Short mmCIF file of C-alpha atoms and ligand atoms in Angstrom, two decimals:
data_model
loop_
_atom_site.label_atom_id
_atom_site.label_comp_id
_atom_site.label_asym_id
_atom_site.label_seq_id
_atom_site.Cartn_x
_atom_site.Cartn_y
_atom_site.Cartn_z
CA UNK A 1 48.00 25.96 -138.65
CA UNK A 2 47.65 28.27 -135.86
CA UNK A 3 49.81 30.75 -137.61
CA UNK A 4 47.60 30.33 -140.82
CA UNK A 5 44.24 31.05 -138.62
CA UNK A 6 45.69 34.18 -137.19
CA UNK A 7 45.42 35.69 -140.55
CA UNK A 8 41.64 35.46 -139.93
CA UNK A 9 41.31 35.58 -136.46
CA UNK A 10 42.65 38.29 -134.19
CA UNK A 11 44.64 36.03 -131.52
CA UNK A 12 42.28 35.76 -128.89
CA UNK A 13 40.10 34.19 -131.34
CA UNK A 14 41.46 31.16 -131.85
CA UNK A 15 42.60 28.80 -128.40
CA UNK A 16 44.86 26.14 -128.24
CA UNK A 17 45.20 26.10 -123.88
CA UNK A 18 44.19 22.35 -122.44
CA UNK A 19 40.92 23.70 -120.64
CA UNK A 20 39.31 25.64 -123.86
CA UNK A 21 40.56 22.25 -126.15
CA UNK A 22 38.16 19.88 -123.05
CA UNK A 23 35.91 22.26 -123.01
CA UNK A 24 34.90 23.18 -127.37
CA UNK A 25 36.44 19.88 -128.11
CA UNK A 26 32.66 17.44 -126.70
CA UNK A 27 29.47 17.72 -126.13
CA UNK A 28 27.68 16.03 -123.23
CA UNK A 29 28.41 12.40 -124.12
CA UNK A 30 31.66 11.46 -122.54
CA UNK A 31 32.75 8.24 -124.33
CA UNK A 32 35.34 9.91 -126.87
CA UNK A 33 38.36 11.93 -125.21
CA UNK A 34 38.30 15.18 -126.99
CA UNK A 35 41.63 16.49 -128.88
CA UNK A 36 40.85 19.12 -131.29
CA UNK A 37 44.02 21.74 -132.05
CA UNK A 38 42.71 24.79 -131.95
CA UNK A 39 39.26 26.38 -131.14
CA UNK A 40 38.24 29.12 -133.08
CA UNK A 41 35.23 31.82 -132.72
CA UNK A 42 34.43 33.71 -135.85
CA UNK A 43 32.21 36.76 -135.71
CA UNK A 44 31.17 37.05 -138.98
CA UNK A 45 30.15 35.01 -142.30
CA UNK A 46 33.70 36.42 -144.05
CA UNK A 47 35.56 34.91 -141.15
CA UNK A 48 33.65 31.28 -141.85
CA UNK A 49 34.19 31.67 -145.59
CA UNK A 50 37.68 32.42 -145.39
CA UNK A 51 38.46 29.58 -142.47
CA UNK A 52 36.49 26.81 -144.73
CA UNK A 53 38.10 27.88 -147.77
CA UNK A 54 41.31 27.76 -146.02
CA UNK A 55 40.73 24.21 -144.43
CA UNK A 56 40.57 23.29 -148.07
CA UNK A 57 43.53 24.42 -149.03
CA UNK A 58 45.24 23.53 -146.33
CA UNK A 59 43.02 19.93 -145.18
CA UNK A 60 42.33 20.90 -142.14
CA UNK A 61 39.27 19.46 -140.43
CA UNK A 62 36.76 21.57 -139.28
CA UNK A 63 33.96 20.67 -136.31
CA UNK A 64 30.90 22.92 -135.86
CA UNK A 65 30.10 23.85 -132.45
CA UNK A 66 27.05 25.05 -130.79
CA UNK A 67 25.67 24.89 -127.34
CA UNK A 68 27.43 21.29 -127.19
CA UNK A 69 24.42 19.52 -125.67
CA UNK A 70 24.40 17.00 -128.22
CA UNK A 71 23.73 13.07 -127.08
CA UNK A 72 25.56 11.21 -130.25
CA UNK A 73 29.39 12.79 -130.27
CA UNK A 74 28.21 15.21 -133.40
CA UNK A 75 29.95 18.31 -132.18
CA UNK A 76 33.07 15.91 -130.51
CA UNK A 77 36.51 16.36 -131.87
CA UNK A 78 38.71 13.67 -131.30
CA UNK A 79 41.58 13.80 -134.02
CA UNK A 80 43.22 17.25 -134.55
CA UNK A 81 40.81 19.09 -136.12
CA UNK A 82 39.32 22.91 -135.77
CA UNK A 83 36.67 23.33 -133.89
CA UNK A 84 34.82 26.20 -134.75
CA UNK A 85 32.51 27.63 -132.48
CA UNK A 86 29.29 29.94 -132.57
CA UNK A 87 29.11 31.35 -129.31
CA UNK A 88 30.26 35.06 -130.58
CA UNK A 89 27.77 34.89 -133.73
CA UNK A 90 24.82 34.98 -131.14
CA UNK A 91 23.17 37.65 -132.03
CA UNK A 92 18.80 38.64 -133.36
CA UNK A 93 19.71 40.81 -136.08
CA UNK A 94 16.49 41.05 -137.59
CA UNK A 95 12.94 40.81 -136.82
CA UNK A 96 9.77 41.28 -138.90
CA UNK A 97 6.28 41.64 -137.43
CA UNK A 98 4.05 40.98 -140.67
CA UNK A 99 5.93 37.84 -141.31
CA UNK A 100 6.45 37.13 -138.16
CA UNK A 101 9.75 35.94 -139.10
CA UNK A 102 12.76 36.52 -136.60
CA UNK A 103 16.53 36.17 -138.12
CA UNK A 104 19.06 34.62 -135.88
CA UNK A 105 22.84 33.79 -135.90
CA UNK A 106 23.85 30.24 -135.56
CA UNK A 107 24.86 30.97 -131.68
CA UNK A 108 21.30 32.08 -130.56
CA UNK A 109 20.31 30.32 -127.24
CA UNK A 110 17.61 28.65 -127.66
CA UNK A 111 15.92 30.43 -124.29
CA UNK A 112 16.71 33.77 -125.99
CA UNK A 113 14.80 32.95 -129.16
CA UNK A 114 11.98 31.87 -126.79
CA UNK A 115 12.31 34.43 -124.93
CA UNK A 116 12.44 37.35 -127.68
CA UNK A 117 9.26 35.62 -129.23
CA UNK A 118 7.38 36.04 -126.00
CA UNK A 119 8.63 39.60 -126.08
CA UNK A 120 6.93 40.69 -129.31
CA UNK A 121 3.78 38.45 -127.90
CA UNK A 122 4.50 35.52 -130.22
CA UNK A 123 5.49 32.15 -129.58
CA UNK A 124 8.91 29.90 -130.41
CA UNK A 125 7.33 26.36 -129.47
CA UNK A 126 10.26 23.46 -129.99
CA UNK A 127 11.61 23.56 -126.46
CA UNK A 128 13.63 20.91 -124.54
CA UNK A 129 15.46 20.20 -121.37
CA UNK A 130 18.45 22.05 -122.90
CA UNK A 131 16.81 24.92 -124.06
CA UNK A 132 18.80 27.31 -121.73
CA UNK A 133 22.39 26.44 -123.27
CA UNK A 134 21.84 24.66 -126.98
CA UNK A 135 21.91 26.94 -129.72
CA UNK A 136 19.96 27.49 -133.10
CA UNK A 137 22.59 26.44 -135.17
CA UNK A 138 23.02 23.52 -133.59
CA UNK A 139 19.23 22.55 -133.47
CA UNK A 140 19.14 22.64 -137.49
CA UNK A 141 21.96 20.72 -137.68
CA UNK A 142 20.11 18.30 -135.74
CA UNK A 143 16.53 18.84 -136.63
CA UNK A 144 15.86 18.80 -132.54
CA UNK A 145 12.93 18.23 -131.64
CA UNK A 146 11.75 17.94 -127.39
CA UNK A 147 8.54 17.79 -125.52
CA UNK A 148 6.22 19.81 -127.83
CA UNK A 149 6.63 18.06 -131.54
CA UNK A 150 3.20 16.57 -130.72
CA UNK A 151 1.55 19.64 -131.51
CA UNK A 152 3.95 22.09 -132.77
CA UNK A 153 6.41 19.78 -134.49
CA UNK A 154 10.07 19.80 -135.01
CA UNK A 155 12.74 22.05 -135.31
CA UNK A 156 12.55 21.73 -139.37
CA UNK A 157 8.64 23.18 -139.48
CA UNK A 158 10.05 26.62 -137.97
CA UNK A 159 13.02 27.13 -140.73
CA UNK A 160 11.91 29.05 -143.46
CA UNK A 161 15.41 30.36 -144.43
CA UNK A 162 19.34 29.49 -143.76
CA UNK A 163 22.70 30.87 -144.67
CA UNK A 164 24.72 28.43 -145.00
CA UNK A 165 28.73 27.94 -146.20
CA UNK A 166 29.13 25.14 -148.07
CA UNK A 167 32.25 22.53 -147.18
CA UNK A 168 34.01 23.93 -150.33
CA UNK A 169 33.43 27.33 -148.74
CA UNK A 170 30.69 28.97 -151.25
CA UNK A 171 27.70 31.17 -149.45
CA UNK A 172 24.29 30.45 -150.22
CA UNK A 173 21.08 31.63 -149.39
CA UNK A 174 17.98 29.15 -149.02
CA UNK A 175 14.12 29.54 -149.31
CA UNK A 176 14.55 33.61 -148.29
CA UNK A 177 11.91 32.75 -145.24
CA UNK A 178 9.10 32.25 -148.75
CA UNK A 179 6.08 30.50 -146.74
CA UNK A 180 6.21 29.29 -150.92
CA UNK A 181 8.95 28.45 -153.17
CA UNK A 182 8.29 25.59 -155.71
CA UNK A 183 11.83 26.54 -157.47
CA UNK A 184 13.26 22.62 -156.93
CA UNK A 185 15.45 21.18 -154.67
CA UNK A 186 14.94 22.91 -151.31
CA UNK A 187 18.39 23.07 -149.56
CA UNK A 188 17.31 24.54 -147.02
CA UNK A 189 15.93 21.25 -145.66
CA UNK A 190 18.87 19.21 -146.92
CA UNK A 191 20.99 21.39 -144.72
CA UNK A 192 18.28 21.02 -141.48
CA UNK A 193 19.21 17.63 -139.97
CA UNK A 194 22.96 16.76 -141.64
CA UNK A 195 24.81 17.27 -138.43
CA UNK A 196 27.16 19.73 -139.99
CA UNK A 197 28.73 17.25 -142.90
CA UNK A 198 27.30 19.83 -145.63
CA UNK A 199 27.71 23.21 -144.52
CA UNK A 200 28.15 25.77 -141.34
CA UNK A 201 25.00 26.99 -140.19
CA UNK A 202 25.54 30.69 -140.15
CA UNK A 203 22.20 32.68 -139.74
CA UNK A 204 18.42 30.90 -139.44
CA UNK A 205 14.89 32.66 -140.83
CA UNK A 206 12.80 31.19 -137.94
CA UNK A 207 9.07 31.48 -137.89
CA UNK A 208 7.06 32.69 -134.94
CA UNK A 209 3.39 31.30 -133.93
CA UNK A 210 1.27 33.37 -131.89
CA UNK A 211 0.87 32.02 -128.31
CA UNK A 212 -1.09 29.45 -126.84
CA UNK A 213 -3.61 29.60 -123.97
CA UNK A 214 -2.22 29.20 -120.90
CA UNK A 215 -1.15 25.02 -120.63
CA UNK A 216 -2.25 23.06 -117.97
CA UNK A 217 -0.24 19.42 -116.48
CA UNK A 218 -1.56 16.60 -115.83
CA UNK A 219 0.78 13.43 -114.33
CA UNK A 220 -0.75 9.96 -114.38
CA UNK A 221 0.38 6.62 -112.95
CA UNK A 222 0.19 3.48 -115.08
CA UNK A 223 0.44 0.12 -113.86
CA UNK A 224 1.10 -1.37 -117.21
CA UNK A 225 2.95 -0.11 -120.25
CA UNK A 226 0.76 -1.36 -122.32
CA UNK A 227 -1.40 1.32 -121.21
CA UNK A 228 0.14 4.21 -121.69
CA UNK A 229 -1.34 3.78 -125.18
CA UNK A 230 -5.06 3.19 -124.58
CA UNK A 231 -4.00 6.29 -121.85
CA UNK A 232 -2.95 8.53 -125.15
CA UNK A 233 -5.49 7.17 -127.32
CA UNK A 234 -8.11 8.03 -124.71
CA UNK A 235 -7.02 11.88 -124.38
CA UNK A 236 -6.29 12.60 -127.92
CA UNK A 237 -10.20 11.38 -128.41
CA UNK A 238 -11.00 14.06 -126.21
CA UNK A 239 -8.83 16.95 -126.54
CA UNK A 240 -6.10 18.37 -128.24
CA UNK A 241 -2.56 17.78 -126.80
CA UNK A 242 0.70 19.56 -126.95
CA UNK A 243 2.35 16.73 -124.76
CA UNK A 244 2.52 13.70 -124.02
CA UNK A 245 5.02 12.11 -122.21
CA UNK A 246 6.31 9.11 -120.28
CA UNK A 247 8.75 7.72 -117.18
CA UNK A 248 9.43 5.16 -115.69
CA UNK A 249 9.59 4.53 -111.48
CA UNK A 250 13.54 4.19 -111.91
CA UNK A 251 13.89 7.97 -113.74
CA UNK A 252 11.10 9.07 -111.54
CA UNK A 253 13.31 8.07 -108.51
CA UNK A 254 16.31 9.33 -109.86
CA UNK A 255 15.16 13.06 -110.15
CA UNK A 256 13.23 13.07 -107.09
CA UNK A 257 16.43 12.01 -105.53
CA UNK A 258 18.91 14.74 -107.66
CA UNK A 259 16.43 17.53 -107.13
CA UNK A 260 15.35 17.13 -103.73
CA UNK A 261 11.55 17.22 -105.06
CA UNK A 262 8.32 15.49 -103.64
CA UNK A 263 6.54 12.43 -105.79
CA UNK A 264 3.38 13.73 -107.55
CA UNK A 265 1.26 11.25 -105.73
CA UNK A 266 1.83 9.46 -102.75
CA UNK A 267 1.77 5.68 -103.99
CA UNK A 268 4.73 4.88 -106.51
CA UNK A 269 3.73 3.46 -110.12
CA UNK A 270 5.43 1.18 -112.64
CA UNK A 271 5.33 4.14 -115.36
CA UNK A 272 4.00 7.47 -115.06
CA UNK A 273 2.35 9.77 -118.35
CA UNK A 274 2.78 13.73 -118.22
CA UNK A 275 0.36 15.35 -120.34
CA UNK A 276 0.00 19.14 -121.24
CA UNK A 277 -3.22 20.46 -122.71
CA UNK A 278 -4.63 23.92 -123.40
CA UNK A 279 -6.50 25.42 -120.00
CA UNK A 280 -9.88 25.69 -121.84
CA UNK A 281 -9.83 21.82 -121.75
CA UNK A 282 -9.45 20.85 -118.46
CA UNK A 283 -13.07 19.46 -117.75
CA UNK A 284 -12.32 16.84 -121.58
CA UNK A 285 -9.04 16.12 -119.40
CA UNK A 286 -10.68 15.21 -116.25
CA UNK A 287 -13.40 13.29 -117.95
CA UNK A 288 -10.50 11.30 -119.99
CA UNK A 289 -9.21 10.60 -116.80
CA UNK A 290 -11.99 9.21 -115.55
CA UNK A 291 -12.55 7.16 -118.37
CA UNK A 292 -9.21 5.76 -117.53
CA UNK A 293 -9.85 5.15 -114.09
CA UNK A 294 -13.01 2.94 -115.10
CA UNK A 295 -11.17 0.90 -116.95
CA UNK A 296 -7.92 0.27 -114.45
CA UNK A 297 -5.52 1.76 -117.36
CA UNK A 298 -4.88 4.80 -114.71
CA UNK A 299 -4.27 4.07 -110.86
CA UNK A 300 -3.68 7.94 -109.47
CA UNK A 301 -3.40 11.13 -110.89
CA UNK A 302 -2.83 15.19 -110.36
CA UNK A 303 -3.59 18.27 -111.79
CA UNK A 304 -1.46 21.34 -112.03
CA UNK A 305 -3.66 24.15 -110.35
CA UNK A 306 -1.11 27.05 -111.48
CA UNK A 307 1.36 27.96 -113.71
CA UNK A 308 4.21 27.35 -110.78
CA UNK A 309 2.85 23.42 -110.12
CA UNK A 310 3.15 22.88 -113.97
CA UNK A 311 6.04 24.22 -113.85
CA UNK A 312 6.98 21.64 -111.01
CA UNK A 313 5.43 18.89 -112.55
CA UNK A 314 7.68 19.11 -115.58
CA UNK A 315 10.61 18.95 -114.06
CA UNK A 316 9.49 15.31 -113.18
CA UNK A 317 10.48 14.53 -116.47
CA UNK A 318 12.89 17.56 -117.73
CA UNK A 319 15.25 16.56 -114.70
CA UNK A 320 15.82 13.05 -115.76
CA UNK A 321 18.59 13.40 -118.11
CA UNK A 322 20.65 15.18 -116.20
CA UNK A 323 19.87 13.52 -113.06
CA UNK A 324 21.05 10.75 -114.61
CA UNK A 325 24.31 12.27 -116.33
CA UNK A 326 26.58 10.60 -112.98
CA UNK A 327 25.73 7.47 -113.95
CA UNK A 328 27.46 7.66 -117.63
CA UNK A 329 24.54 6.23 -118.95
CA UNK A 330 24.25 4.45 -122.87
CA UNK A 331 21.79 5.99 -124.72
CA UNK A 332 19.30 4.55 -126.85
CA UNK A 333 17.11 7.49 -128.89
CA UNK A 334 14.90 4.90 -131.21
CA UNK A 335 11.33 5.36 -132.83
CA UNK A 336 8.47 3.75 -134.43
CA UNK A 337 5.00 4.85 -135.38
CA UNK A 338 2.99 5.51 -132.97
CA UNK A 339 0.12 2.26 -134.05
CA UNK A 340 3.45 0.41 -133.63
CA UNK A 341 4.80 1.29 -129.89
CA UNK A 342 2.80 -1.84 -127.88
CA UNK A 343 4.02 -4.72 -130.00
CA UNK A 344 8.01 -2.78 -130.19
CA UNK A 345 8.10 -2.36 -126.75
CA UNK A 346 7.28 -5.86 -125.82
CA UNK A 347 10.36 -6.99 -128.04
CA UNK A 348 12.47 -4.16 -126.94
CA UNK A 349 11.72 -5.20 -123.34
CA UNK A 350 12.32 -9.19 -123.91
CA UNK A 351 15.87 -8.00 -125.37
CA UNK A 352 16.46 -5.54 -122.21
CA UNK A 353 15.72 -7.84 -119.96
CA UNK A 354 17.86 -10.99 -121.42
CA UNK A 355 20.93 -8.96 -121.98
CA UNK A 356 21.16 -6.20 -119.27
CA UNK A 357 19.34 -8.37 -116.60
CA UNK A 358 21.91 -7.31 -114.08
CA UNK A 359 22.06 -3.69 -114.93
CA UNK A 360 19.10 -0.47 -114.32
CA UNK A 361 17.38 0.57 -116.84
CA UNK A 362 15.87 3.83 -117.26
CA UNK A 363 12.56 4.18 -119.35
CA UNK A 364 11.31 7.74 -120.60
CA UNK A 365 10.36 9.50 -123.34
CA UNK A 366 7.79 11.73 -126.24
CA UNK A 367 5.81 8.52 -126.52
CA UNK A 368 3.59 10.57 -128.10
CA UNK A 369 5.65 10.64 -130.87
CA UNK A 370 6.74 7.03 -131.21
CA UNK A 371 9.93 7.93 -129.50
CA UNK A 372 12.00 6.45 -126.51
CA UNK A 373 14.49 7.05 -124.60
CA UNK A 374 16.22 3.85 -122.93
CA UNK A 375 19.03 4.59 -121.09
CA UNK A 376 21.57 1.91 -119.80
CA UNK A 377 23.19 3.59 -116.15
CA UNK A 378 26.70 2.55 -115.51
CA UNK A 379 27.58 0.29 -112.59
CA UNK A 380 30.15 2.67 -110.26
CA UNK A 381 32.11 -0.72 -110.37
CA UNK A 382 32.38 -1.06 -114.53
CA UNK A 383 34.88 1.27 -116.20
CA UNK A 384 33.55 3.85 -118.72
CA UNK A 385 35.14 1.74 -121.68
CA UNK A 386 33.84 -1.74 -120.61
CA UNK A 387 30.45 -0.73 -119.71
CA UNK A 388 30.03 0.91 -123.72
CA UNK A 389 31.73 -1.30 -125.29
CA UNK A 390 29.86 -4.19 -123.83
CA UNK A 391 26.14 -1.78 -124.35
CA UNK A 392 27.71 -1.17 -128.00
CA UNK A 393 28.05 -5.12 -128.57
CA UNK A 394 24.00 -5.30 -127.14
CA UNK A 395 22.88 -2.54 -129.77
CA UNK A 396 22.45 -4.73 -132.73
CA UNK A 397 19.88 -6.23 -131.06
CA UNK A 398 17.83 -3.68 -130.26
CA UNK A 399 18.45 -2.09 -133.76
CA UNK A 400 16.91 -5.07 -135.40
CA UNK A 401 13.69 -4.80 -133.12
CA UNK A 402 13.65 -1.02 -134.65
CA UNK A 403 13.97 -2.14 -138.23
CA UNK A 404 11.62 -4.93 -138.30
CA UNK A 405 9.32 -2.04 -137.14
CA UNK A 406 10.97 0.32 -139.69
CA UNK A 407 11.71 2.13 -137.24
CA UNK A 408 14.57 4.94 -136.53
CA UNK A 409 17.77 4.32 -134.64
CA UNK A 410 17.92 8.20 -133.85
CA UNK A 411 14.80 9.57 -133.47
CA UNK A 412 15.69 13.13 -132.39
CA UNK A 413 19.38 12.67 -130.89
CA UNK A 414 21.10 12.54 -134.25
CA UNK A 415 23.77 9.83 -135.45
CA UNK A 416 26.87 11.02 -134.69
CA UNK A 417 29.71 9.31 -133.76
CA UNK A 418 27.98 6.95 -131.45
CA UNK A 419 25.05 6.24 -133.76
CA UNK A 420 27.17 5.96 -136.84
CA UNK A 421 28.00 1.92 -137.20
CA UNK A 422 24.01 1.41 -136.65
CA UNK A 423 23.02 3.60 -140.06
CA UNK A 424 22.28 0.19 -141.94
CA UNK A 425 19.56 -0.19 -139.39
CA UNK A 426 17.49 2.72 -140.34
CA UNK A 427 18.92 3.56 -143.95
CA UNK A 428 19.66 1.43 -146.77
CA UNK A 429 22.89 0.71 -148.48
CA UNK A 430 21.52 2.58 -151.56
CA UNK A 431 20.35 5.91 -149.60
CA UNK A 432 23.58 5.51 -147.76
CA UNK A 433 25.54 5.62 -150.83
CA UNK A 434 22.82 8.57 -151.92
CA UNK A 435 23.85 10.49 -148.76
CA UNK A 436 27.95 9.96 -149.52
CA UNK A 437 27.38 11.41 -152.93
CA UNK A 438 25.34 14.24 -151.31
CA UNK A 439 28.35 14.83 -149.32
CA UNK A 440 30.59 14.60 -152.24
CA UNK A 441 28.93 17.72 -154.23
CA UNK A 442 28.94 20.09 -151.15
CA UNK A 443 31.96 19.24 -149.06
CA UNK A 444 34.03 17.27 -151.85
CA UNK A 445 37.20 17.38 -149.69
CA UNK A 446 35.30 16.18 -146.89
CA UNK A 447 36.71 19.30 -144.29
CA UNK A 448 33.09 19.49 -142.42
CA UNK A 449 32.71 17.61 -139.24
CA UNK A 450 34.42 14.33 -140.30
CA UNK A 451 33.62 10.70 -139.53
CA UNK A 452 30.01 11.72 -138.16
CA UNK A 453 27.25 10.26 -139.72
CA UNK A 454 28.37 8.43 -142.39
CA UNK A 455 31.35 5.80 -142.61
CA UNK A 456 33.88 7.07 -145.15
CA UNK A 457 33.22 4.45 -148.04
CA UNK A 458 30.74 1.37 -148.60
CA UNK A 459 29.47 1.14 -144.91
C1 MLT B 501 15.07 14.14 -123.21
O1 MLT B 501 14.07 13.75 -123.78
O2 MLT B 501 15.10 14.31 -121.98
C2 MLT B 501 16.26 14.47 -124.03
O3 MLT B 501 16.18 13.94 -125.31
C3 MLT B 501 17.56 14.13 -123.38
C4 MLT B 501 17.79 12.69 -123.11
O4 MLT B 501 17.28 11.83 -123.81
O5 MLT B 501 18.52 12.37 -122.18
ZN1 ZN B 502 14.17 13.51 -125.82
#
């Protein structure tokens, strides 16, 4: 094998030592020991073409990698296969101001695209906690989405053209960044959000918005959670928002603790709301929150007065997941429309607190959106295997709450490995068998990112 990539790859290229194999071979879930063979970083779309064509011949197994901040095992290889990286195709190599279009390799940090948009006074808006290490690539393949989708959306509404290498190693071009195309089946979108089972992500047509005001933070404590909705219902009625969060007192604790920071109030709260909202709006915002005051939905609450105390504020709720990355935690990534959040979480909670009465759970997430995170932290005294496998036996559970809601097992984390055996929640047998078919026509040897998603046959 390794010879066989050295006809592509100039030797320091491709890496088979221990450290590189740990490092290429997970993301940031840690349930599945990596154990790729080989790590390889191509530099151009030839290189990709030739590898995948190769892994055909040849059946090798090929795992895409980008910034490997992934939550659900996508980018892990765990049986022998190649990863293949993006970190050297990280390049802008094109930029157009009438279209406002920029084009991006696959390896892009996310912070750089940002970052470039500000430059040319435009405006990337999907952002997340990871924004600073995941990659472009990597978001498509996962349709990410993050604190802004509210207002701005997903990752998807900012594609308007990929390059793509199919699993049986043919190039194609989709959508051309047209703001219009009615010429059938858009690949383009098929490709955004299948976690690297149809193609390799090699260059993205991303759309750029012009800026917004300057964004002002509001933090809120809320004694029931309930409330958080009449709280959301309350501000939308008033203003326009581009976030609105939640936390609990437990992941509240947990990053005041890991970062050293002060609580945005003095009295603690069951749950806590962070809101963002254009500047222009503040006196709609304060009136909103007065209207919550009056009717006991909202005990306490703070403003941002700069751009450095919103910046403080959200790290209240950007620090949590990796504040609590030490405790191993399970994560649960689930969604439901937003009209159907009160009546979910009161069956979520009744499972919660039946099955993991002895364990802490930690409450956060874009309830805005319909979407929660509910993390299950790891006792020190409960090995890594135990604790998941006993959290894995629990999911059902919760997965039937989310489909009696219709809801979604992974709302913005992706499936996976670790989401994989729940896809009968969310999908049914006949779109499953829709989606292996899919898979079929553009990978029909199955050499892109294998066992992810979908279960090989009838599951
Ligand atoms: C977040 O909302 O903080 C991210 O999705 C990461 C996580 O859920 O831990
Ligand atoms: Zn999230």
């Amino acid at each position: 094998m390794i010879d066989a990539l050295n006809e592509i790859f100039s030797a320091a290229r491709v890496r088979t030592d221990a450290e590189s194999l740990t490092a290429w071979g997970r993301d940031w879930t840690r349930s599945v020991a990596p154990a790729p063979a080989a790590v390889v970083f191509p530099e151009q779309a030839s290189e990709v073409v030739a590898l995948v064509r190769l892994a055909n011949r040849r059946g090798f197994k090929l795992v895409p990698s980008g910034g490997r901040t992934g939550l659900s095992g996508g980018a892990v290889a765990s049986a022998g296969e190649i990863v293949v990286s993006f970190d050297r195709m990280n390049r802008i190599v094109g930029f157009n101001a009438t279209d406002r279009i920029v084009r991006c390799q696959a390896g892009v940090v996310t912070r750089v695209l940002q970052e470039f948009a500000a430059d040319q006074g435009l405006y990337y808006p999907v952002d997340f906690a990871s924004s600073g290490s995941s990659q472009i690539g990597g978001n498509i393949a996962t349709n990410a989405g993050g604190i802004r989708v509210i207002r701005h959306g997903l990752t998807r509404d900012w594609v308007v053209g990929l390059t793509v290498v199919t699993g049986s190693g043919e190039l194609v071009e989709c959508n051309h960044g047209l703001t219009k195309n009615a010429t059938g089946y858009d690949f383009r979108h098929l490709m955004i959000g299948s976690e690297g089972t149809l193609g390799l992500i090699l260059e993205a047509e991303m759309r750029l918005a012009a800026p917004p005001e300057p964004q002002t933070v509001m933090v809120l404590g809320i004694n029931r959670f309930g409330d958080i909705l009449e709280v959301l219902a309350c501000f939308q009625a008033a203003l326009s928002l581009s976030a609105f969060e939640f936390f609990s007192e437990l992941a509240l604790t947990k990053v005041l603790e890991h970062r050293q920071l002060r609580r945005p109030f003095a009295r603690a709260a069951p749950f806590y709301a962070l809101l963002e909202f254009d500047q222009g709006e503040t006196e709609q915002a304060t009136a909103a929150f007065e209207a919550c005051l009056a009717q006991n939905w909202v005990e306490d609450g703070v403003l941002s007065q700069s751009e450095s105390q919103a910046r403080d504020l959200w790290q209240l709720r950007e620090g949590i997941s990796e504040s609590i990355a030490p405790f191993t935690p399970y994560k649960n990534d689930v969604s439901v429309k937003v009209s159907q959040v009160p009546q979910f979480l009161v069956e979520v909670e009744a499972v919660v607190s039946s099955r993991y009465p002895d364990l802490e759970v930690c409450w956060y997430g874009h309830i805005g959106d319909g979407n929660l995170h509910l993390n299950i932290l790891k006792p020190d005294a409960l090995d890594v295997s135990t604790f998941y496998e006993r959290c894995h036996r629990i999911s059902p559970q919760i997965f039937e709450v989310v489909e009696r809601h219709s809801g979604s097992i992974s709302a913005e984390h992706g499936v996976g490995l670790l989401k994989r055996d729940f896809l009968g929640y969310s999908r049914t047998r006949v779109e499953r068998r829709l989606m292996r078919q899919l898979k079929a026509v553009f990978d029909p040897n199955q050499v892109l990112n294998p066992g992810k998603l979908l279960v090989a046959d009838s599951g």
